[in-house]
Amino acid sequence: MDERQQRIYTALAERRSDIARMYRAALLLLSRPAEVGDERTRISHICHSMREVMNRVLGAMGTTASPRIKPSSGKQVQELPDLLARFPGLALDADGESIPVPRAVAEVFDKLLKTAVQEKRRSRDDVASLLTDDGNSEHLVVKRWVESRDFFVRWAHLQDDEPELSKLPSENLMRTHVAVFDELFDAVITAFFALRHSIDDLLAEINSLEEVGNE
């Protein structure tokens, strides 16, 4: 680790040691070349680790903007087969600009769509809460964070077809996205510790005045 990465690791370890170790694992893998034939596996492990770090650090820093939505859209999707079993004649691919559906089906899809929208908004709002002073989810730093997180999500999992080596992300590209996290999160912890030190100094001053007043 360089100096900045060590600072980030220490800050993460103070909040959640498992996130800190996941971050360290990603850096360790990134510092070593892949064995021949293991290129895709190495990329997957690095990206999985960084995806976990970028997702979990939001809660670890206490910057979650809103409560988690329950049930999640994923959970609701898993329940769709049971819904379709109740309406075996349902044909959403029928011809026509408008397709009538039972109210129960409409309510389920309405809830699913609203949940998906809320989850996407909540994800960006949480990032904005961490990175910006005013919670602006349209800020450039939020965009950069989301783009790097999406990169890690994309390459964390194997796809249906094995890509050619030339199609895999380069070392420079992976390092660039890790550097985005390093840059943005380091700014957060620098501001956080500066604020904490200011509060500590203020409390120390208040305590010293109280001691003088009690003499």
mmCIF file of C-alpha atoms in Angstrom:
data_model
loop_
_atom_site.group_PDB
_atom_site.id
_atom_site.type_symbol
_atom_site.label_atom_id
_atom_site.label_comp_id
_atom_site.label_asym_id
_atom_site.label_seq_id
_atom_site.Cartn_x
_atom_site.Cartn_y
_atom_site.Cartn_z
ATOM 1 C CA MET A 1 0.000 0.000 0.000
ATOM 2 C CA ASP A 2 1.074 3.550 -0.603
ATOM 3 C CA GLU A 3 0.628 6.205 2.079
ATOM 4 C CA ARG A 4 -2.907 7.089 1.044
ATOM 5 C CA GLN A 5 -4.019 3.475 0.854
ATOM 6 C CA GLN A 6 -2.572 2.768 4.275
ATOM 7 C CA ARG A 7 -4.523 5.719 5.631
ATOM 8 C CA ILE A 8 -7.704 4.366 4.040
ATOM 9 C CA TYR A 9 -7.060 0.864 5.378
ATOM 10 C CA THR A 10 -6.585 2.205 8.903
ATOM 11 C CA ALA A 11 -9.783 4.259 8.698
ATOM 12 C CA LEU A 12 -11.750 1.254 7.424
ATOM 13 C CA ALA A 13 -10.312 -0.994 10.117
ATOM 14 C CA GLU A 14 -11.558 1.407 12.785
ATOM 15 C CA ARG A 15 -15.108 1.006 11.464
ATOM 16 C CA ARG A 16 -15.271 -2.562 10.122
ATOM 17 C CA SER A 17 -12.272 -4.848 9.964
ATOM 18 C CA ASP A 18 -13.881 -7.124 7.350
ATOM 19 C CA ILE A 19 -14.211 -4.221 4.892
ATOM 20 C CA ALA A 20 -10.624 -3.195 5.563
ATOM 21 C CA ARG A 21 -9.392 -6.718 4.877
ATOM 22 C CA MET A 22 -11.448 -6.915 1.689
ATOM 23 C CA TYR A 23 -9.811 -3.676 0.533
ATOM 24 C CA ARG A 24 -6.353 -4.994 1.407
ATOM 25 C CA ALA A 25 -7.064 -8.235 -0.482
ATOM 26 C CA ALA A 26 -7.981 -6.292 -3.626
ATOM 27 C CA LEU A 27 -4.766 -4.273 -3.444
ATOM 28 C CA LEU A 28 -2.692 -7.378 -2.831
ATOM 29 C CA LEU A 29 -4.153 -9.139 -5.863
ATOM 30 C CA LEU A 30 -3.683 -6.021 -7.954
ATOM 31 C CA SER A 31 -0.005 -5.878 -6.992
ATOM 32 C CA ARG A 32 0.670 -9.385 -8.305
ATOM 33 C CA PRO A 33 0.480 -10.524 -11.934
ATOM 34 C CA ALA A 34 -1.962 -13.299 -12.718
ATOM 35 C CA GLU A 35 -0.778 -16.833 -13.366
ATOM 36 C CA VAL A 36 -1.184 -17.831 -16.989
ATOM 37 C CA GLY A 37 -4.799 -18.876 -17.472
ATOM 38 C CA ASP A 38 -5.991 -17.187 -14.281
ATOM 39 C CA GLU A 39 -6.384 -13.688 -15.700
ATOM 40 C CA ARG A 40 -10.186 -13.671 -15.587
ATOM 41 C CA THR A 41 -10.284 -15.208 -12.108
ATOM 42 C CA ARG A 42 -7.940 -12.550 -10.740
ATOM 43 C CA ILE A 43 -10.053 -9.779 -12.251
ATOM 44 C CA SER A 44 -13.184 -11.289 -10.752
ATOM 45 C CA HIS A 45 -11.664 -11.471 -7.260
ATOM 46 C CA ILE A 46 -10.341 -7.916 -7.403
ATOM 47 C CA CYS A 47 -13.639 -6.518 -8.639
ATOM 48 C CA HIS A 48 -15.689 -8.538 -6.158
ATOM 49 C CA SER A 49 -13.587 -7.183 -3.300
ATOM 50 C CA MET A 50 -13.835 -3.583 -4.468
ATOM 51 C CA ARG A 51 -17.565 -3.892 -5.114
ATOM 52 C CA GLU A 52 -18.061 -5.076 -1.538
ATOM 53 C CA VAL A 53 -15.901 -2.260 -0.195
ATOM 54 C CA MET A 54 -17.745 0.448 -2.121
ATOM 55 C CA ASN A 55 -21.155 -0.937 -1.191
ATOM 56 C CA ARG A 56 -20.514 -1.619 2.497
ATOM 57 C CA VAL A 57 -18.479 1.459 3.323
ATOM 58 C CA LEU A 58 -21.604 3.624 3.049
ATOM 59 C CA GLY A 59 -23.227 1.952 6.042
ATOM 60 C CA ALA A 60 -19.939 1.630 7.888
ATOM 61 C CA MET A 61 -19.438 5.387 7.759
ATOM 62 C CA GLY A 62 -22.986 5.981 8.966
ATOM 63 C CA THR A 63 -24.036 7.884 5.860
ATOM 64 C CA THR A 64 -27.047 5.853 4.775
ATOM 65 C CA ALA A 65 -29.520 8.430 3.534
ATOM 66 C CA SER A 66 -32.681 6.394 4.057
ATOM 67 C CA PRO A 67 -33.860 3.038 5.445
ATOM 68 C CA ARG A 68 -33.421 -0.034 3.272
ATOM 69 C CA ILE A 69 -36.524 -0.810 1.230
ATOM 70 C CA LYS A 70 -38.246 -4.082 2.145
ATOM 71 C CA PRO A 71 -38.987 -6.355 0.483
ATOM 72 C CA SER A 72 -36.285 -5.621 -2.071
ATOM 73 C CA SER A 73 -36.930 -5.695 -5.792
ATOM 74 C CA GLY A 74 -34.924 -8.904 -5.988
ATOM 75 C CA LYS A 75 -37.148 -10.552 -3.400
ATOM 76 C CA GLN A 76 -40.250 -9.374 -5.235
ATOM 77 C CA VAL A 77 -38.947 -10.786 -8.522
ATOM 78 C CA GLN A 78 -38.450 -14.182 -6.875
ATOM 79 C CA GLU A 79 -42.139 -14.198 -5.973
ATOM 80 C CA LEU A 80 -43.349 -13.561 -9.546
ATOM 81 C CA PRO A 81 -43.638 -17.268 -10.462
ATOM 82 C CA ASP A 82 -46.148 -17.712 -7.626
ATOM 83 C CA LEU A 83 -48.119 -14.769 -8.984
ATOM 84 C CA LEU A 84 -48.171 -16.210 -12.495
ATOM 85 C CA ALA A 85 -49.304 -19.559 -11.108
ATOM 86 C CA ARG A 86 -52.401 -17.797 -9.791
ATOM 87 C CA PHE A 87 -53.141 -16.408 -13.259
ATOM 88 C CA PRO A 88 -52.113 -19.113 -15.761
ATOM 89 C CA GLY A 89 -53.964 -17.377 -18.585
ATOM 90 C CA LEU A 90 -52.063 -14.107 -18.201
ATOM 91 C CA ALA A 91 -50.508 -13.033 -21.518
ATOM 92 C CA LEU A 92 -48.420 -9.883 -21.191
ATOM 93 C CA ASP A 93 -47.099 -10.364 -24.726
ATOM 94 C CA ALA A 94 -50.528 -10.207 -26.357
ATOM 95 C CA ASP A 95 -51.054 -7.949 -29.361
ATOM 96 C CA GLY A 96 -52.330 -4.429 -28.843
ATOM 97 C CA GLU A 97 -51.140 -1.143 -27.396
ATOM 98 C CA SER A 98 -52.965 -1.795 -24.120
ATOM 99 C CA ILE A 99 -53.231 -5.146 -22.368
ATOM 100 C CA PRO A 100 -55.765 -5.604 -19.560
ATOM 101 C CA VAL A 101 -54.457 -7.402 -16.486
ATOM 102 C CA PRO A 102 -56.058 -8.397 -13.167
ATOM 103 C CA ARG A 103 -55.821 -5.773 -10.429
ATOM 104 C CA ALA A 104 -53.710 -8.096 -8.266
ATOM 105 C CA VAL A 105 -51.147 -8.384 -11.050
ATOM 106 C CA ALA A 106 -51.151 -4.628 -11.676
ATOM 107 C CA GLU A 107 -50.588 -3.957 -7.963
ATOM 108 C CA VAL A 108 -47.614 -6.327 -7.839
ATOM 109 C CA PHE A 109 -45.947 -4.769 -10.874
ATOM 110 C CA ASP A 110 -46.688 -1.264 -9.617
ATOM 111 C CA LYS A 111 -44.958 -2.056 -6.328
ATOM 112 C CA LEU A 112 -42.014 -3.699 -8.102
ATOM 113 C CA LEU A 113 -41.452 -0.713 -10.394
ATOM 114 C CA LYS A 114 -41.681 1.795 -7.555
ATOM 115 C CA THR A 115 -39.276 -0.261 -5.441
ATOM 116 C CA ALA A 116 -36.747 -0.433 -8.288
ATOM 117 C CA VAL A 117 -36.920 3.343 -8.745
ATOM 118 C CA GLN A 118 -36.527 3.942 -5.000
ATOM 119 C CA GLU A 119 -33.586 1.554 -4.768
ATOM 120 C CA LYS A 120 -31.761 3.280 -7.601
ATOM 121 C CA ARG A 121 -32.422 6.701 -6.073
ATOM 122 C CA ARG A 122 -31.452 5.482 -2.610
ATOM 123 C CA SER A 123 -28.176 4.087 -3.926
ATOM 124 C CA ARG A 124 -27.143 7.437 -5.380
ATOM 125 C CA ASP A 125 -28.475 9.335 -2.363
ATOM 126 C CA ASP A 126 -26.318 7.222 -0.034
ATOM 127 C CA VAL A 127 -23.235 7.963 -2.112
ATOM 128 C CA ALA A 128 -24.109 11.662 -2.179
ATOM 129 C CA SER A 129 -24.547 11.632 1.585
ATOM 130 C CA LEU A 130 -21.028 10.256 1.943
ATOM 131 C CA LEU A 131 -19.264 12.419 -0.617
ATOM 132 C CA THR A 132 -21.052 15.788 -0.655
ATOM 133 C CA ASP A 133 -21.989 18.423 1.903
ATOM 134 C CA ASP A 134 -25.482 18.955 0.538
ATOM 135 C CA GLY A 135 -26.482 15.416 -0.523
ATOM 136 C CA ASN A 136 -26.449 16.376 -4.200
ATOM 137 C CA SER A 137 -26.855 13.070 -6.057
ATOM 138 C CA GLU A 138 -26.068 14.794 -9.369
ATOM 139 C CA HIS A 139 -22.624 15.939 -8.231
ATOM 140 C CA LEU A 140 -19.646 14.903 -10.359
ATOM 141 C CA VAL A 141 -18.046 12.958 -7.499
ATOM 142 C CA VAL A 142 -21.204 10.858 -7.154
ATOM 143 C CA LYS A 143 -21.096 10.094 -10.867
ATOM 144 C CA ARG A 144 -17.445 9.052 -10.644
ATOM 145 C CA TRP A 145 -18.121 6.801 -7.641
ATOM 146 C CA VAL A 146 -21.104 5.121 -9.311
ATOM 147 C CA GLU A 147 -19.218 4.581 -12.567
ATOM 148 C CA SER A 148 -16.339 2.859 -10.771
ATOM 149 C CA ARG A 149 -18.692 0.791 -8.636
ATOM 150 C CA ASP A 150 -20.599 -0.270 -11.755
ATOM 151 C CA PHE A 151 -17.300 -1.299 -13.335
ATOM 152 C CA PHE A 152 -16.497 -3.549 -10.384
ATOM 153 C CA VAL A 153 -20.014 -5.000 -10.378
ATOM 154 C CA ARG A 154 -19.773 -5.798 -14.084
ATOM 155 C CA TRP A 155 -16.487 -7.678 -13.833
ATOM 156 C CA ALA A 156 -17.053 -9.356 -10.459
ATOM 157 C CA HIS A 157 -19.103 -12.151 -12.017
ATOM 158 C CA LEU A 158 -18.424 -14.518 -14.868
ATOM 159 C CA GLN A 159 -20.601 -14.083 -17.930
ATOM 160 C CA ASP A 160 -22.337 -16.680 -20.077
ATOM 161 C CA ASP A 161 -19.465 -16.675 -22.558
ATOM 162 C CA GLU A 162 -15.767 -16.622 -21.761
ATOM 163 C CA PRO A 163 -14.273 -13.391 -23.142
ATOM 164 C CA GLU A 164 -11.025 -13.274 -25.072
ATOM 165 C CA LEU A 165 -8.028 -11.976 -23.179
ATOM 166 C CA SER A 166 -8.016 -8.873 -25.352
ATOM 167 C CA LYS A 167 -11.551 -8.086 -24.166
ATOM 168 C CA LEU A 168 -10.659 -8.146 -20.458
ATOM 169 C CA PRO A 169 -10.093 -4.850 -18.607
ATOM 170 C CA SER A 170 -6.476 -3.780 -18.548
ATOM 171 C CA GLU A 171 -4.317 -3.343 -15.476
ATOM 172 C CA ASN A 172 -4.380 0.421 -15.970
ATOM 173 C CA LEU A 173 -8.174 0.469 -16.146
ATOM 174 C CA MET A 174 -8.560 -1.508 -12.919
ATOM 175 C CA ARG A 175 -6.006 0.675 -11.179
ATOM 176 C CA THR A 176 -7.812 3.775 -12.437
ATOM 177 C CA HIS A 177 -11.100 2.672 -10.865
ATOM 178 C CA VAL A 178 -9.401 1.685 -7.603
ATOM 179 C CA ALA A 179 -7.755 5.115 -7.623
ATOM 180 C CA VAL A 180 -11.184 6.750 -7.962
ATOM 181 C CA PHE A 181 -12.269 5.067 -4.734
ATOM 182 C CA ASP A 182 -8.968 5.963 -3.052
ATOM 183 C CA GLU A 183 -9.193 9.614 -4.060
ATOM 184 C CA LEU A 184 -12.831 10.121 -3.096
ATOM 185 C CA PHE A 185 -12.816 8.139 0.130
ATOM 186 C CA ASP A 186 -9.535 9.644 1.282
ATOM 187 C CA ALA A 187 -11.141 13.077 0.967
ATOM 188 C CA VAL A 188 -13.997 11.837 3.161
ATOM 189 C CA ILE A 189 -11.803 10.475 5.941
ATOM 190 C CA THR A 190 -9.512 13.504 5.821
ATOM 191 C CA ALA A 191 -12.486 15.791 6.404
ATOM 192 C CA PHE A 192 -13.905 13.418 9.013
ATOM 193 C CA PHE A 193 -10.747 13.250 11.087
ATOM 194 C CA ALA A 194 -10.185 16.995 10.763
ATOM 195 C CA LEU A 195 -13.683 17.553 12.152
ATOM 196 C CA ARG A 196 -13.170 15.014 14.913
ATOM 197 C CA HIS A 197 -9.895 16.630 15.948
ATOM 198 C CA SER A 198 -11.588 20.031 16.003
ATOM 199 C CA ILE A 199 -14.311 18.653 18.268
ATOM 200 C CA ASP A 200 -11.724 16.995 20.506
ATOM 201 C CA ASP A 201 -9.829 20.282 20.793
ATOM 202 C CA LEU A 202 -13.060 22.138 21.602
ATOM 203 C CA LEU A 203 -14.006 19.596 24.286
ATOM 204 C CA ALA A 204 -10.535 19.793 25.786
ATOM 205 C CA GLU A 205 -10.810 23.578 25.945
ATOM 206 C CA ILE A 206 -14.262 23.379 27.580
ATOM 207 C CA ASN A 207 -13.000 20.845 30.131
ATOM 208 C CA SER A 208 -9.997 23.014 30.994
ATOM 209 C CA LEU A 209 -12.266 26.030 31.548
ATOM 210 C CA GLU A 210 -14.532 23.966 33.798
ATOM 211 C CA GLU A 211 -11.557 22.824 35.833
ATOM 212 C CA VAL A 212 -10.394 26.403 36.273
ATOM 213 C CA GLY A 213 -13.902 27.467 37.296
ATOM 214 C CA ASN A 214 -14.078 24.719 39.921
ATOM 215 C CA GLU A 215 -10.816 25.704 41.609
#
